[in-house]
Short mmCIF file of C-alpha atoms in Angstrom, two decimals:
data_model
loop_
_atom_site.label_atom_id
_atom_site.label_comp_id
_atom_site.label_asym_id
_atom_site.label_seq_id
_atom_site.Cartn_x
_atom_site.Cartn_y
_atom_site.Cartn_z
CA MET Z 1 4.95 22.91 -2.29
CA ILE Z 2 7.02 19.81 -3.15
CA GLN Z 3 9.17 20.05 -0.02
CA ILE Z 4 6.14 20.30 2.29
CA SER Z 5 4.43 17.42 0.44
CA LEU Z 6 7.52 15.25 0.92
CA LEU Z 7 7.37 15.99 4.65
CA GLY Z 8 3.86 14.46 4.66
CA GLN Z 9 2.08 17.62 5.79
CA SER Z 10 -1.68 18.07 5.47
CA SER Z 11 -3.36 20.07 2.70
CA LYS Z 12 -4.22 22.72 5.29
CA MET Z 13 -0.55 23.12 6.22
CA ILE Z 14 0.49 23.24 2.54
CA SER Z 15 -2.18 25.89 1.80
CA HIS Z 16 -0.89 27.98 4.73
CA PHE Z 17 2.65 28.03 3.35
CA ILE Z 18 1.87 28.55 -0.34
CA LYS Z 19 -1.04 30.94 0.41
CA THR Z 20 -3.85 29.15 -1.39
CA SER Z 21 -7.00 27.25 -0.44
CA PRO Z 22 -6.73 23.73 1.10
CA LYS Z 23 -8.67 22.37 -1.91
CA THR Z 24 -6.15 23.84 -4.39
CA ALA Z 25 -3.28 22.55 -2.24
CA TRP Z 26 -4.83 19.05 -2.27
CA TYR Z 27 -5.20 19.07 -6.07
CA ASN Z 28 -1.62 20.24 -6.49
CA ARG Z 29 -0.39 17.45 -4.21
CA GLN Z 30 -2.24 14.92 -6.38
CA LYS Z 31 -0.48 16.39 -9.45
CA ILE Z 32 2.87 15.75 -7.79
CA MET Z 33 1.81 12.22 -6.91
CA LYS Z 34 0.71 11.52 -10.49
CA SER Z 35 4.06 12.59 -11.92
CA LYS Z 36 5.85 10.11 -14.19
CA GLN Z 37 8.74 9.86 -11.74
CA LEU Z 38 6.47 8.53 -8.98
CA GLU Z 39 4.47 6.38 -11.38
CA ASN Z 40 7.69 4.66 -12.44
CA THR Z 41 8.18 3.35 -8.88
CA GLN Z 42 5.43 0.79 -9.55
CA LEU Z 43 6.88 -2.63 -10.27
CA LYS Z 44 5.67 -4.43 -13.37
CA PHE Z 45 3.63 -7.50 -12.49
CA LYS Z 46 5.45 -10.81 -12.51
CA THR Z 47 4.47 -14.23 -11.17
CA LEU Z 48 6.17 -15.03 -7.85
CA ASN Z 49 8.05 -18.31 -7.44
CA GLY Z 50 10.61 -20.07 -5.27
CA GLN Z 51 10.62 -19.07 -1.61
CA ILE Z 52 7.95 -16.41 -0.98
CA GLN Z 53 7.57 -14.53 2.31
CA ILE Z 54 4.07 -13.13 2.70
CA ASP Z 55 2.29 -10.93 5.23
CA GLU Z 56 -0.77 -8.71 5.08
CA THR Z 57 -1.28 -5.13 6.22
CA PHE Z 58 -4.39 -2.98 6.52
CA ILE Z 59 -4.85 0.74 6.05
CA LYS Z 60 -7.95 2.87 6.46
CA GLU Z 61 -9.47 4.00 3.20
CA ILE Z 62 -12.57 6.10 2.66
CA HIS Z 63 -15.30 4.46 0.58
CA LYS Z 64 -18.06 6.95 1.30
CA CYS Z 65 -19.94 8.00 -1.89
CA ASN Z 66 -17.59 5.99 -4.11
CA PHE Z 67 -20.06 3.23 -4.89
CA LYS Z 68 -23.41 4.84 -5.72
CA ASP Z 69 -24.76 1.69 -7.34
CA LYS Z 70 -26.00 -0.53 -4.50
CA PHE Z 71 -25.29 -3.61 -6.65
CA ASP Z 72 -21.65 -2.63 -7.33
CA LYS Z 73 -19.58 -5.84 -6.92
CA ARG Z 74 -16.79 -3.95 -5.14
CA LYS Z 75 -19.11 -3.52 -2.14
CA ILE Z 76 -18.84 -7.18 -1.17
CA HIS Z 77 -15.48 -6.58 0.55
CA LEU Z 78 -16.59 -3.49 2.46
CA ASP Z 79 -18.07 -3.17 5.90
CA SER Z 80 -21.11 -1.01 6.61
CA PHE Z 81 -19.04 1.97 7.76
CA SER Z 82 -17.12 4.56 5.73
CA THR Z 83 -13.72 3.00 6.45
CA ASN Z 84 -12.65 -0.55 5.73
CA THR Z 85 -10.09 -2.26 8.00
CA LYS Z 86 -11.32 -5.85 7.75
CA ARG Z 87 -9.10 -8.89 8.03
CA LEU Z 88 -8.42 -11.03 4.98
CA GLN Z 89 -11.53 -12.60 3.50
CA LYS Z 90 -11.76 -16.03 1.90
CA GLN Z 91 -13.42 -14.77 -1.29
CA TRP Z 92 -10.74 -12.09 -1.78
CA ILE Z 93 -8.00 -14.75 -1.40
CA ILE Z 94 -9.70 -17.01 -3.97
CA GLU Z 95 -10.00 -14.16 -6.49
CA ASN Z 96 -6.56 -12.58 -6.03
CA ILE Z 97 -3.92 -14.93 -4.61
CA ASN Z 98 -3.97 -17.77 -7.12
CA LYS Z 99 -1.78 -19.44 -9.78
CA GLN Z 100 -1.62 -16.18 -11.77
CA LEU Z 101 0.21 -14.59 -8.80
CA ILE Z 102 2.16 -17.54 -7.35
CA LYS Z 103 3.67 -20.36 -9.41
CA GLU Z 104 2.96 -23.95 -8.42
CA ASN Z 105 5.39 -25.81 -6.13
CA SER Z 106 6.60 -22.62 -4.44
CA ILE Z 107 7.39 -22.39 -0.72
CA ILE Z 108 5.20 -19.85 1.09
CA ILE Z 109 6.53 -18.55 4.42
CA SER Z 110 3.98 -16.73 6.57
CA ASP Z 111 2.78 -16.01 10.08
CA MET Z 112 -0.12 -17.96 11.61
CA GLN Z 113 -2.89 -16.35 9.51
CA PRO Z 114 -5.18 -19.39 8.78
CA LEU Z 115 -6.16 -18.18 5.29
CA TYR Z 116 -2.60 -18.75 4.05
CA LEU Z 117 -3.49 -22.47 4.13
CA LEU Z 118 -5.98 -21.65 1.38
CA VAL Z 119 -3.28 -19.72 -0.53
CA ALA Z 120 -0.99 -22.77 -0.41
CA LYS Z 121 -3.78 -25.12 -1.43
CA GLN Z 122 -4.96 -23.18 -4.47
CA THR Z 123 -1.41 -22.51 -5.71
CA ASN Z 124 -0.31 -26.10 -5.00
CA SER Z 125 2.53 -24.82 -2.80
CA ILE Z 126 4.12 -25.75 0.53
CA LEU Z 127 3.25 -23.55 3.53
CA LEU Z 128 5.71 -22.88 6.35
CA ALA Z 129 3.79 -20.97 9.04
CA THR Z 130 5.23 -19.86 12.37
CA LYS Z 131 5.05 -17.22 15.08
CA THR Z 132 7.88 -14.99 13.90
CA SER Z 133 8.43 -13.58 17.40
CA THR Z 134 9.35 -17.04 18.73
CA ASN Z 135 11.20 -18.49 15.73
CA PRO Z 136 14.81 -17.26 15.31
CA ASP Z 137 15.31 -19.28 12.10
CA ALA Z 138 16.92 -17.23 9.29
CA SER Z 139 14.11 -18.34 6.94
CA TYR Z 140 11.68 -16.12 8.83
CA ARG Z 141 13.80 -13.02 9.35
CA LYS Z 142 12.53 -11.30 6.21
CA LEU Z 143 9.02 -11.39 7.67
CA ASN Z 144 10.29 -9.08 10.41
CA LYS Z 145 11.62 -6.74 7.71
CA ILE Z 146 8.18 -6.81 6.04
CA SER Z 147 6.59 -5.85 9.38
CA LYS Z 148 8.97 -2.89 9.71
CA LEU Z 149 8.09 -1.76 6.18
CA GLN Z 150 4.39 -2.01 7.04
CA SER Z 151 4.91 0.12 10.16
CA ASN Z 152 6.83 2.70 8.12
CA LEU Z 153 4.04 2.76 5.52
CA LYS Z 154 1.27 3.26 8.11
CA GLU Z 155 3.26 5.96 9.88
CA SER Z 156 3.55 7.85 6.57
CA LEU Z 157 -0.10 7.46 5.58
CA ILE Z 158 -1.55 8.39 8.99
CA HIS Z 159 -0.85 12.08 8.27
CA TYR Z 160 -3.26 12.07 5.34
CA HIS Z 161 -6.83 12.47 6.58
CA GLY Z 162 -9.52 10.79 4.50
CA LEU Z 163 -7.37 8.56 2.31
CA GLY Z 164 -9.55 8.18 -0.79
CA PHE Z 165 -10.09 4.83 -2.49
CA ALA Z 166 -9.29 6.30 -5.92
CA ASN Z 167 -5.99 7.91 -4.83
CA ILE Z 168 -4.40 5.17 -2.71
CA GLN Z 169 -1.92 4.16 -5.44
CA ASN Z 170 -0.68 7.78 -5.65
CA TYR Z 171 0.08 7.83 -1.91
CA LEU Z 172 1.77 4.43 -2.12
CA ASN Z 173 3.94 5.67 -5.00
CA LEU Z 174 4.97 8.74 -2.98
CA TRP Z 175 5.81 6.58 0.03
CA LYS Z 176 7.87 4.18 -2.09
CA TRP Z 177 9.71 7.03 -3.81
CA LYS Z 178 10.52 8.60 -0.42
CA TYR Z 179 11.67 5.24 0.92
CA GLN Z 180 14.01 4.78 -2.07
CA HIS Z 181 15.45 8.28 -1.52
CA LYS Z 182 15.50 8.25 2.29
CA GLY Z 183 19.19 9.22 2.34
CA LEU Z 184 18.30 12.64 0.91
CA THR Z 185 17.04 15.63 2.88
CA PRO Z 186 13.57 17.01 1.94
CA ASN Z 187 15.30 19.88 0.12
CA GLN Z 188 17.43 17.51 -1.96
CA GLN Z 189 14.42 15.23 -2.57
CA SER Z 190 12.36 18.14 -3.88
CA SER Z 191 15.20 19.14 -6.25
CA VAL Z 192 15.35 15.57 -7.59
CA LEU Z 193 11.56 15.32 -7.95
CA TYR Z 194 11.12 18.82 -9.44
CA PHE Z 195 12.53 18.00 -12.87
CA ASN Z 196 9.92 15.38 -13.74
CA VAL Z 197 6.79 16.98 -12.22
#
């Protein structure tokens, strides 16, 4: 069960191998993802300062039936469909990327996303924006690393159909744990993970 989950297989594939229903396989996978070992991959929040390289990524998440109350405030950032892949929104930036996240007088390095001007303004920071593909400066090379991480993340998550809003953190924890242990084979990974599940 753990080995197949680490390979990123679907619930249907897991159920086939462990001879149970897809629903039971899905619940068991969530149990693995909620283990203390995966939970401990989450970094404790700390305010960012100094030179900060920033880039956004978007993943499909299912919101269908999650917000039954039509006045639920969380709806303001959703589109009218069941999946949300919108670009950054001004209101979200104002609420989330502020002085609680980034200390004043920091240097923010980003691509050409216009809303990063707002980030710099409300954190009283300096913005260095460039097209990373055309700028060979060492200051921007970490942005390329961020892009590779984003691609790796999306490639891992694409195997999970119907990525639920409530369970996204579990999938992110699994991805991060796998990334940290990428030198191990699935068999070795499952042995390491087994003891804390």
